Amino acid sequence: MSSDENPAAAPRSLAEALRARDDASLGALLRSRPDLITPVPTDLTQLATRAGTRASVVRALERLDRFALQTAEALAVAGDPAAYEELLGLTAGDAGDPAVAAALPRALRTLREQALVWGGDDRLRLVRTARELLAPSPQHPSPTGLGPTVREATSGMSPGRIQEIVTTAGLTSTHDSVSAVGSLTALFTDRERMAALLADAPADSLDVLGRLVWGPPYGQVTPDPAPRLRWLLDRGLLLPTAPGTVVLPREVALHLREGRAHRVPEPVPPAVEAAAAHRPQMVDATAAGQAYAALATVEELLKEWDEGGPGVMRAGGLSVRDLKRTAVALDVPEPVAAFWVELAHAAGLLASDGEADERYAATPAYDEWLERPAAQRWVHLAEAWLAATRTPGLVGGRDAKERALSALGPGLDRSAAPEVRHRVLTLLAALPEGAAPAAESVLARLRWERPLRGPQQAPTEDDLRDRLARWTLSEAELLGVTGRGALSAHGRALLGGPPPARPAVEIPAEAAEHHAGRESAPGRAPGSAGPGDKLPVHKHHRPTPDRPEATGAKAAAPAATAAAPAPERDPAAPRERLSPAEQAGASAAAARVLAPLLPEPLDHVLLQADLTAVAPGPLRRPLADMLGVLADVESKGGATVYRFTPASVRRALDAGRGAADLHAFLTEHSRTPVPQPLAYLIDDVARRHGHLRVGAASAYVRCDDDALLNEILADKRSASLRLRRLAPTVLATQADPATLLEGLRSMGYAPAAESAEGDVLIARADSHRTPPRTAPEPVPDGPPAPDATLLSAAIRAIRAGDLASTTPRKPTAAPVTGGELPRTSSAETLATMQAAVLTGEALWIGYVNAEGAASQRVIAPIRVEGGFVTAYDHTADEVRTYPLHRVTGVAELADDQQ
C-alpha cells in the first residue's frame, strides 16, 4: 500500500493532507465532489472545512459503491486512527479473503480521493462527520450490525460493578476502572483467551450470542434475568445500556464473526448477465423499426392535438380522462401514452399555450422538427429522453402529500433519472453486440454501484433507482434505442461508442417484418398481425459507397479493424458523461448509423375493391396528409390500412377538393386501378355535397329542390332542430349553423356551409400553435461537474489563496490575528508600497473590492503612481492594478518567504 501523503511529514489535519496533494489529485477531488467549488473556496483550509460538512459528506457517501461504503463503515468501527492492517482484518476477516485483500487498495484510494479518509497507512482517519454518520449508536444502528465498544458501553457503569465483571471473567482485579476496562478489552480481543472463555459457556448462552452477533446488537432483559443471560452479564459478554436493555460489545461480536465487520463483503461488482443473444443485424433492424414507430406515434399525438389539445388542469397537467382519450387515440396503454406525452414535452414539441382558457398544443418547434430527416428527428427525441429529469413512470402515483401525479403536471422531476438512464445503457453497451441482459442482473449491478445507506440495505419495491432502471429498459425499447432488449448500433453511437465494425448486410425477411413495424407498433403485442401484414414489404436501402448517409458508418469499419483500441479493464465501469460538444458529435454519428436502417418513404398505395387502401410502408408527407383527410385509418401494423367512407369523402370535399381532384389524386398515387365502388362513392357523395346550403339566420337551409326540404321536415329525426319553412326553398331554425350541419349529416345528408354572399365555405382546420417555447430544463442533481477550464482556474485560485493565508509575515507594531486583514495608515501603506517597488519584495495586503468583499493577497509591486499600485498578484497569477484607497493595510513577508 502507498499513501497520497508524504509519510515523512504526517498530516495533522485534513487541510494539511489536502495541502500535500498535487494539482491532479485536487482536480480529481473537485471533479468527484463538485459541490466543494460552488462557490470556489478561498484556500485549502476552507476547502477542508467544506469537505467535512454534513451535507457534502452525505452526498459523497451516497455516491460510493458498495465495497467503498463497506470500507468506510469498517473504518467507522475501527480505532481512530487505524492502521491498514486493522482495516484489512475488519474487511477480510481472520481467514483473509483474497478478493477483499485485492479490492481494498482501490476502495481506500477512492475514499482518499474524495477526502473522506486522510492520513498514511499507519494512521488512517475517517472524516469526523463520516464517522458520526456511520458509527453505531442506539438511535442510528450501524449497517455492520455492531454495537458500542466495551469502553463506550461501560462509561456509565459503577467501578464496583466493573471490578465484579473483571473478577468473574477470570482477570486480576485492578485499582481503577480505566485499567479494568482495558484488561477486559484485551481479553475480548485475544482470540485464544476468548475461545477458552466461550468454551465454558452454556449452550443456551451461546445461542443468545448467536442471535445478536450479526445485529441488531441490543436485546431486552427482565429485572431477574434467566441463567443463560446471567452467565453472559456476569462476564461482560452482555453489558447493560439502559434499564431492561443489554448490548453485545463490539469486541465480542468481532470475535464471534471471526474479525469481519460485514456478514457478506462485496469487493467485486456483480456481472451483468446476458439473458438472450441475437444477431446484431436483427437487433439493429428491430430497433430501427421501433424508432420509426416512435416518430409516427409522436406525429400522431401532435396531429391529434393539432387544433388545440386538452385543457390544462388548475393544478397543472393532463387530467385522467384526457390521458385515457389520448391512450385510445394512440392505441396504447395509459402508461405508454404518458411516456409519449412527456417525451414530446421534454423535446420542446408540446407545451401549454398560456391563454386564458389554457390548453396544450404543439409548439412552433414541432413544425421545424417535421422538416428534418427521420434520423435527425429520432436523435432529437433520444437526446431529450436521455437528459430529462421528468419521470413518466410516476404518472398515476401519489406524492408525499398524497396528491395524484398527472402527466405534464408538477412533481414528476427526479434528478437521478438521467444518471440512471445513462448508466443502464452503459451497462448494455459493455455486453457483446446483440446480447440482451437479464433485468435483475442490471438491477443488482446498480445496487452495488449506488447502495442504500442504513441498517436495511435490501432493495424494496419503492426503491426509486430500481424503478428508474426498469423504466429505462422499457422506455429504451419503446424509443428504439434497444431492439429485443439489446443495445442497437445507433444507441451505442448515441452514448459516444464507436460505430459498428461489422459489414452492412441485406436485412432478412424476419427482420424486415420488425423493421416495418410488426413487433414495434406501439401497444401491439409481439407477433400480432395487422390486415396488411401479409403484403410484400418495401425494399430498405442499404449503405453503399455512393450513398452519402452511409459514408460515415461504412468508412469507419476498416479504420476500426486496422487500429482496434486496447480493451478496457472493465467495459462496464462508470464513465463520465459526454460534454455538450461530444454529445453533439455522438448524436450526429447516431443519425448516420440509423439513417440507412430506416425505411424509404413511399409515394404510392394499393387500392382495393372493399373501399380500402393499403400503404405497405411509411408514406411521404404530402401523400399521408391528403390520405388522412380522404380516408380513416382502420388499422396499423406491418402496413397501414385506410378505409374510405361517405363521411371521409365529404371531409375532403369540405376541405375544398372536387370530385375530379380526388379521382386524379387516387389515380396518380395508386399502384392498382381505382376500384369502381370507390369511384362511385366519390361521385355519389360529390353529387349530393352542397345540394343543401346552410347559412346563419340564426341558421337556415336553402335548397332548390322543395321536395327534399319537405322530406327533411317530415323526418322525425329533424324535430330537435325545430325547422320551419320561410319560403318554398328555405328552412330556418334557431340552432347555430354548426349544430344544423351536424344534425343534417347525422340524418344522412351532405350539406355545405355557405357565406353571406352564397359561396360555399371551405372547412379547413387551422393548426393551433403555442407561442415560442423552450424545452423544460432538467432539474440537476446538485452542482454540475466542472469542466477542465473551471477546474484549472479553481485550483489556481485555491492555491494562491492558501499561499496568501499561510505565508509567514514579519511582526508589525499592531500584530494581526489569523484571518484578519492587515491594518495600516494610508501613509504607511504608500511608503511600504514604494519601498517594495525599489527592493522588489513581495507584500501581503488586505483588499476590499467595489462590492465590499474583503480578501487577502500576496503582491509584488511594480509601479505606484496616481493613487494606484500596479503589481504582480500571486493570488491571481497575473499583473493587476489596485486603487490604494481600497488597500486596508500591508505587511512584509518573512525573510524565508521572499
PDB file of C-alpha atoms in Angstrom, residues 106 134 156 275 321 513 604 622 699 807 812 851 870:
ATOM      1  CA  ARG A 106      -8.910   0.516  -4.722  1.00  0.00           C
ATOM      2  CA  LEU A 134     -21.538   5.600  10.060  1.00  0.00           C
ATOM      3  CA  GLY A 156     -21.768   4.972  32.990  1.00  0.00           C
ATOM      4  CA  ALA A 275     -30.354 -13.428 -20.939  1.00  0.00           C
ATOM      5  CA  ARG A 321     -59.882  11.487 -18.634  1.00  0.00           C
ATOM      6  CA  GLU A 513     -41.173  -7.634 -40.514  1.00  0.00           C
ATOM      7  CA  HIS A 604     -47.980   5.052 -53.583  1.00  0.00           C
ATOM      8  CA  PRO A 622     -47.984  15.193 -48.673  1.00  0.00           C
ATOM      9  CA  ALA A 699     -79.334  29.285 -39.274  1.00  0.00           C
ATOM     10  CA  THR A 807       2.746  32.669   4.252  1.00  0.00           C
ATOM     11  CA  THR A 812       4.233  44.607  13.000  1.00  0.00           C
ATOM     12  CA  GLU A 851     -18.731  45.058  -3.899  1.00  0.00           C
ATOM     13  CA  THR A 870       0.465  48.081 -10.354  1.00  0.00           C
TER      14      THR A 870
END
